[in-house]
mmCIF file of C-alpha atoms in Angstrom:
data_model
loop_
_atom_site.group_PDB
_atom_site.id
_atom_site.type_symbol
_atom_site.label_atom_id
_atom_site.label_comp_id
_atom_site.label_asym_id
_atom_site.label_seq_id
_atom_site.Cartn_x
_atom_site.Cartn_y
_atom_site.Cartn_z
ATOM 1 C CA MET A 76 0.000 0.000 0.000
ATOM 2 C CA ARG A 77 1.452 3.338 -1.013
ATOM 3 C CA VAL A 78 1.261 6.178 1.449
ATOM 4 C CA ARG A 79 0.644 9.632 0.092
ATOM 5 C CA LEU A 80 3.414 11.770 1.543
ATOM 6 C CA ARG A 81 2.960 15.432 2.173
ATOM 7 C CA ASP A 82 4.317 17.735 -0.512
ATOM 8 C CA PHE A 83 8.096 17.925 -0.338
ATOM 9 C CA SER A 84 7.870 21.705 0.150
ATOM 10 C CA LYS A 85 6.008 20.989 3.417
ATOM 11 C CA SER A 86 8.690 18.657 4.799
ATOM 12 C CA LEU A 87 9.694 20.026 8.199
ATOM 13 C CA PRO A 88 13.251 18.612 8.085
ATOM 14 C CA MET A 89 13.815 20.145 4.636
ATOM 15 C CA SER A 90 12.353 23.493 5.682
ATOM 16 C CA LEU A 91 14.687 23.556 8.679
ATOM 17 C CA LEU A 92 17.679 22.601 6.506
ATOM 18 C CA ARG A 93 16.860 25.291 3.923
ATOM 19 C CA ALA A 94 16.515 27.940 6.632
ATOM 20 C CA ARG A 95 19.777 26.830 8.272
ATOM 21 C CA GLU A 96 21.581 26.977 4.927
ATOM 22 C CA ALA A 97 20.198 30.446 4.167
ATOM 23 C CA VAL A 98 21.456 31.718 7.528
ATOM 24 C CA MET A 99 24.837 29.982 7.403
ATOM 25 C CA ARG A 100 25.461 31.314 3.888
ATOM 26 C CA GLN A 101 25.591 34.762 5.529
ATOM 27 C CA PHE A 102 28.209 33.710 8.103
ATOM 28 C CA ARG A 103 30.550 31.490 6.041
ATOM 29 C CA PRO A 104 32.559 34.265 4.341
ATOM 30 C CA SER A 105 33.347 35.839 7.705
ATOM 31 C CA LEU A 106 34.364 32.509 9.237
ATOM 32 C CA GLY A 107 36.560 31.808 6.221
ATOM 33 C CA ARG A 108 38.272 35.160 6.688
ATOM 34 C CA PHE A 109 39.333 33.987 10.149
ATOM 35 C CA GLY A 110 40.338 30.541 8.899
ATOM 36 C CA ILE A 111 37.735 28.593 10.835
ATOM 37 C CA THR A 112 34.943 26.253 9.851
ATOM 38 C CA GLU A 113 31.333 26.383 11.011
ATOM 39 C CA GLN A 114 31.972 23.485 13.360
ATOM 40 C CA GLN A 115 35.123 25.084 14.806
ATOM 41 C CA TRP A 116 33.176 28.300 15.363
ATOM 42 C CA ARG A 117 30.422 26.361 17.153
ATOM 43 C CA VAL A 118 32.991 24.797 19.471
ATOM 44 C CA LEU A 119 34.762 28.089 20.186
ATOM 45 C CA ARG A 120 31.452 29.891 20.767
ATOM 46 C CA ALA A 121 30.307 27.206 23.209
ATOM 47 C CA LEU A 122 33.645 27.307 25.029
ATOM 48 C CA SER A 123 33.559 31.105 25.232
ATOM 49 C CA SER A 124 30.415 30.872 27.368
ATOM 50 C CA VAL A 125 31.814 28.479 30.015
ATOM 51 C CA SER A 126 34.997 28.296 32.040
ATOM 52 C CA ALA A 127 35.537 24.605 31.150
ATOM 53 C CA ILE A 128 33.430 21.670 29.976
ATOM 54 C CA GLU A 129 33.729 17.908 29.512
ATOM 55 C CA VAL A 130 34.073 16.627 25.944
ATOM 56 C CA LEU A 131 30.736 14.775 25.885
ATOM 57 C CA GLU A 132 28.911 17.814 27.261
ATOM 58 C CA LEU A 133 30.585 19.934 24.577
ATOM 59 C CA ALA A 134 29.536 17.443 21.893
ATOM 60 C CA ASP A 135 25.952 17.687 23.099
ATOM 61 C CA ALA A 136 26.035 21.492 23.325
ATOM 62 C CA THR A 137 27.392 21.826 19.777
ATOM 63 C CA CYS A 138 25.353 19.000 18.166
ATOM 64 C CA LEU A 139 28.551 17.285 17.039
ATOM 65 C CA LEU A 140 29.333 13.590 17.159
ATOM 66 C CA ALA A 141 32.118 12.757 19.612
ATOM 67 C CA PRO A 142 34.520 11.443 16.896
ATOM 68 C CA SER A 143 34.023 14.619 14.839
ATOM 69 C CA LEU A 144 34.483 16.775 17.914
ATOM 70 C CA SER A 145 37.731 14.954 18.734
ATOM 71 C CA ARG A 146 39.136 15.838 15.299
ATOM 72 C CA ILE A 147 37.948 19.435 15.617
ATOM 73 C CA LEU A 148 39.492 19.788 19.085
ATOM 74 C CA LYS A 149 42.781 18.361 17.840
ATOM 75 C CA GLY A 150 42.936 21.018 15.119
ATOM 76 C CA LEU A 151 41.962 23.799 17.509
ATOM 77 C CA GLU A 152 44.557 22.583 20.013
ATOM 78 C CA GLU A 153 47.250 22.588 17.326
ATOM 79 C CA ARG A 154 46.357 26.234 16.653
ATOM 80 C CA ASP A 155 46.445 26.960 20.412
ATOM 81 C CA LEU A 156 42.784 28.034 20.401
ATOM 82 C CA VAL A 157 41.648 25.541 23.054
ATOM 83 C CA GLN A 158 43.312 23.766 25.951
ATOM 84 C CA ARG A 159 42.725 20.467 27.730
ATOM 85 C CA MET A 160 43.198 19.929 31.423
ATOM 86 C CA ALA A 161 42.500 17.219 33.956
ATOM 87 C CA ASP A 162 39.707 17.857 36.426
ATOM 88 C CA GLU A 163 41.232 18.636 39.837
ATOM 89 C CA ASN A 164 38.597 16.482 41.579
ATOM 90 C CA ASP A 165 38.726 13.533 39.172
ATOM 91 C CA MET A 166 41.915 13.088 37.156
ATOM 92 C CA ARG A 167 40.093 10.716 34.767
ATOM 93 C CA ARG A 168 37.895 13.568 33.532
ATOM 94 C CA VAL A 169 39.256 15.842 30.840
ATOM 95 C CA LEU A 170 37.990 19.388 30.637
ATOM 96 C CA ILE A 171 38.211 21.655 27.609
ATOM 97 C CA SER A 172 38.422 25.426 27.752
ATOM 98 C CA ILE A 173 39.045 28.228 25.327
ATOM 99 C CA SER A 174 42.613 29.551 25.355
ATOM 100 C CA PRO A 175 43.534 33.252 25.438
ATOM 101 C CA ALA A 176 44.297 33.057 21.685
ATOM 102 C CA GLY A 177 40.909 31.443 21.124
ATOM 103 C CA GLN A 178 39.212 34.233 23.036
ATOM 104 C CA VAL A 179 41.018 36.822 20.899
ATOM 105 C CA LEU A 180 39.727 35.061 17.776
ATOM 106 C CA ILE A 181 36.184 34.993 19.227
ATOM 107 C CA ASP A 182 36.402 38.705 20.006
ATOM 108 C CA GLN A 183 37.605 39.565 16.485
ATOM 109 C CA ALA A 184 35.251 37.256 14.575
ATOM 110 C CA GLY A 185 32.446 38.137 16.973
ATOM 111 C CA GLN A 186 32.420 41.704 15.697
ATOM 112 C CA HIS A 187 31.673 40.389 12.206
ATOM 113 C CA SER A 188 29.139 37.910 13.566
ATOM 114 C CA GLU A 189 27.244 40.595 15.458
ATOM 115 C CA GLY A 190 27.189 42.777 12.332
ATOM 116 C CA ILE A 191 25.651 39.885 10.395
ATOM 117 C CA TYR A 192 23.128 39.292 13.190
ATOM 118 C CA ALA A 193 22.191 42.981 13.084
ATOM 119 C CA GLU A 194 21.502 42.753 9.343
ATOM 120 C CA ILE A 195 19.510 39.518 9.750
ATOM 121 C CA THR A 196 17.491 41.255 12.471
ATOM 122 C CA ARG A 197 16.934 44.285 10.223
ATOM 123 C CA ARG A 198 15.778 42.105 7.310
ATOM 124 C CA TYR A 199 13.612 39.690 9.260
ATOM 125 C CA GLY A 200 12.542 41.899 12.160
ATOM 126 C CA ALA A 201 13.608 41.781 15.812
ATOM 127 C CA GLU A 202 10.217 40.659 17.070
ATOM 128 C CA ARG A 203 9.809 37.936 14.421
ATOM 129 C CA LEU A 204 13.360 36.696 15.082
ATOM 130 C CA ALA A 205 12.685 36.491 18.830
ATOM 131 C CA VAL A 206 9.425 34.599 18.188
ATOM 132 C CA LEU A 207 11.206 32.235 15.765
ATOM 133 C CA GLN A 208 13.947 31.503 18.300
ATOM 134 C CA ASP A 209 11.333 30.853 21.004
ATOM 135 C CA MET A 210 9.392 28.545 18.676
ATOM 136 C CA LEU A 211 12.520 26.611 17.693
ATOM 137 C CA ARG A 212 13.506 26.228 21.351
ATOM 138 C CA GLU A 213 9.987 24.963 22.141
ATOM 139 C CA LEU A 214 10.083 22.534 19.192
ATOM 140 C CA ASP A 215 13.426 21.205 20.431
ATOM 141 C CA GLU A 216 12.008 20.708 23.934
ATOM 142 C CA VAL A 217 8.843 18.976 22.709
ATOM 143 C CA MET A 218 10.739 16.668 20.340
ATOM 144 C CA ASN A 219 13.199 15.707 23.087
ATOM 145 C CA ASP A 220 10.523 15.184 25.751
ATOM 146 C CA GLY A 221 9.539 11.541 25.970
ATOM 147 C CA PRO A 222 10.137 8.593 23.692
ATOM 148 C CA LEU A 223 10.667 8.801 19.952
ATOM 149 C CA ILE A 224 7.383 9.369 18.141
ATOM 150 C CA ALA A 225 7.994 6.216 16.068
ATOM 151 C CA GLU A 226 8.166 4.225 19.324
ATOM 152 C CA SER A 227 4.952 5.841 20.565
ATOM 153 C CA LEU A 228 3.255 4.820 17.306
ATOM 154 C CA GLY A 229 4.425 1.243 17.799
ATOM 155 C CA LEU A 230 6.598 1.269 14.695
ATOM 156 C CA ASP A 231 9.228 -1.469 14.533
ATOM 157 C CA LEU A 232 12.585 0.285 14.907
ATOM 158 C CA GLY A 233 14.609 -2.921 15.261
ATOM 159 C CA THR A 234 15.261 -3.505 11.568
ATOM 160 C CA ARG A 235 15.992 -1.150 8.749
ATOM 161 C CA THR A 236 14.949 -1.375 5.166
ATOM 162 C CA PRO A 237 18.146 -1.418 3.127
ATOM 163 C CA SER A 238 18.694 1.812 1.264
ATOM 164 C CA PRO A 239 19.126 1.581 -2.510
ATOM 165 C CA SER A 240 22.585 3.132 -2.354
ATOM 166 C CA PRO A 241 25.143 3.510 0.439
ATOM 167 C CA ARG A 242 24.863 6.656 2.550
ATOM 168 C CA ARG A 243 27.489 9.270 2.134
ATOM 169 C CA GLY A 244 28.870 11.811 4.569
ATOM 170 C CA ARG A 245 29.071 11.801 8.316
ATOM 171 C CA PRO A 246 26.680 9.713 10.361
ATOM 172 C CA ARG A 247 24.062 11.759 12.116
ATOM 173 C CA LYS A 248 23.573 11.874 15.869
ATOM 174 C CA GLY A 249 21.927 8.574 16.698
ATOM 175 C CA ASP A 250 22.302 7.672 12.995
ATOM 176 C CA GLU A 251 18.597 8.258 12.369
ATOM 177 C CA PRO A 252 17.572 9.165 8.827
ATOM 178 C CA LEU A 253 16.280 12.693 8.416
ATOM 179 C CA GLU A 254 12.760 12.064 7.147
ATOM 180 C CA ASP A 255 9.266 13.049 8.156
#
């Protein structure tokens, strides 16, 4: 039995991806000017808001897979933008913090970032942007509250239908396909 899917233009995951791409397209040239990637910027921004954080907490905060984050941290460490240290209370725990050089980079690139945010706010409207951010935060909370919807619907999640061609790119968090 064939299921009639909603129109592709109404796909929530695709709408979110298109909006993300439209926003990130505004920031990429500035990040490139400072020699950092989007993911590196995410890590530095997260670190600039805390004194130190464990790697797994940082992965969660930045929506990065732990193996990807490890590679990113290695590169940032080589550039002396972040530093690792053992937790004084538990030597098995490793904490990550932004270095003074990393903070300088955040301060410099942040000026560009805030200019871009100001233009986004001008184009979209401060009130609409605030409402959008509130709605996205609420959507995140609702989607993360409770079991997966597929589980609630009683869908069998134990086996996967083989895809016609091998997936490319990085695995996603939890390796779930992005479909509606």
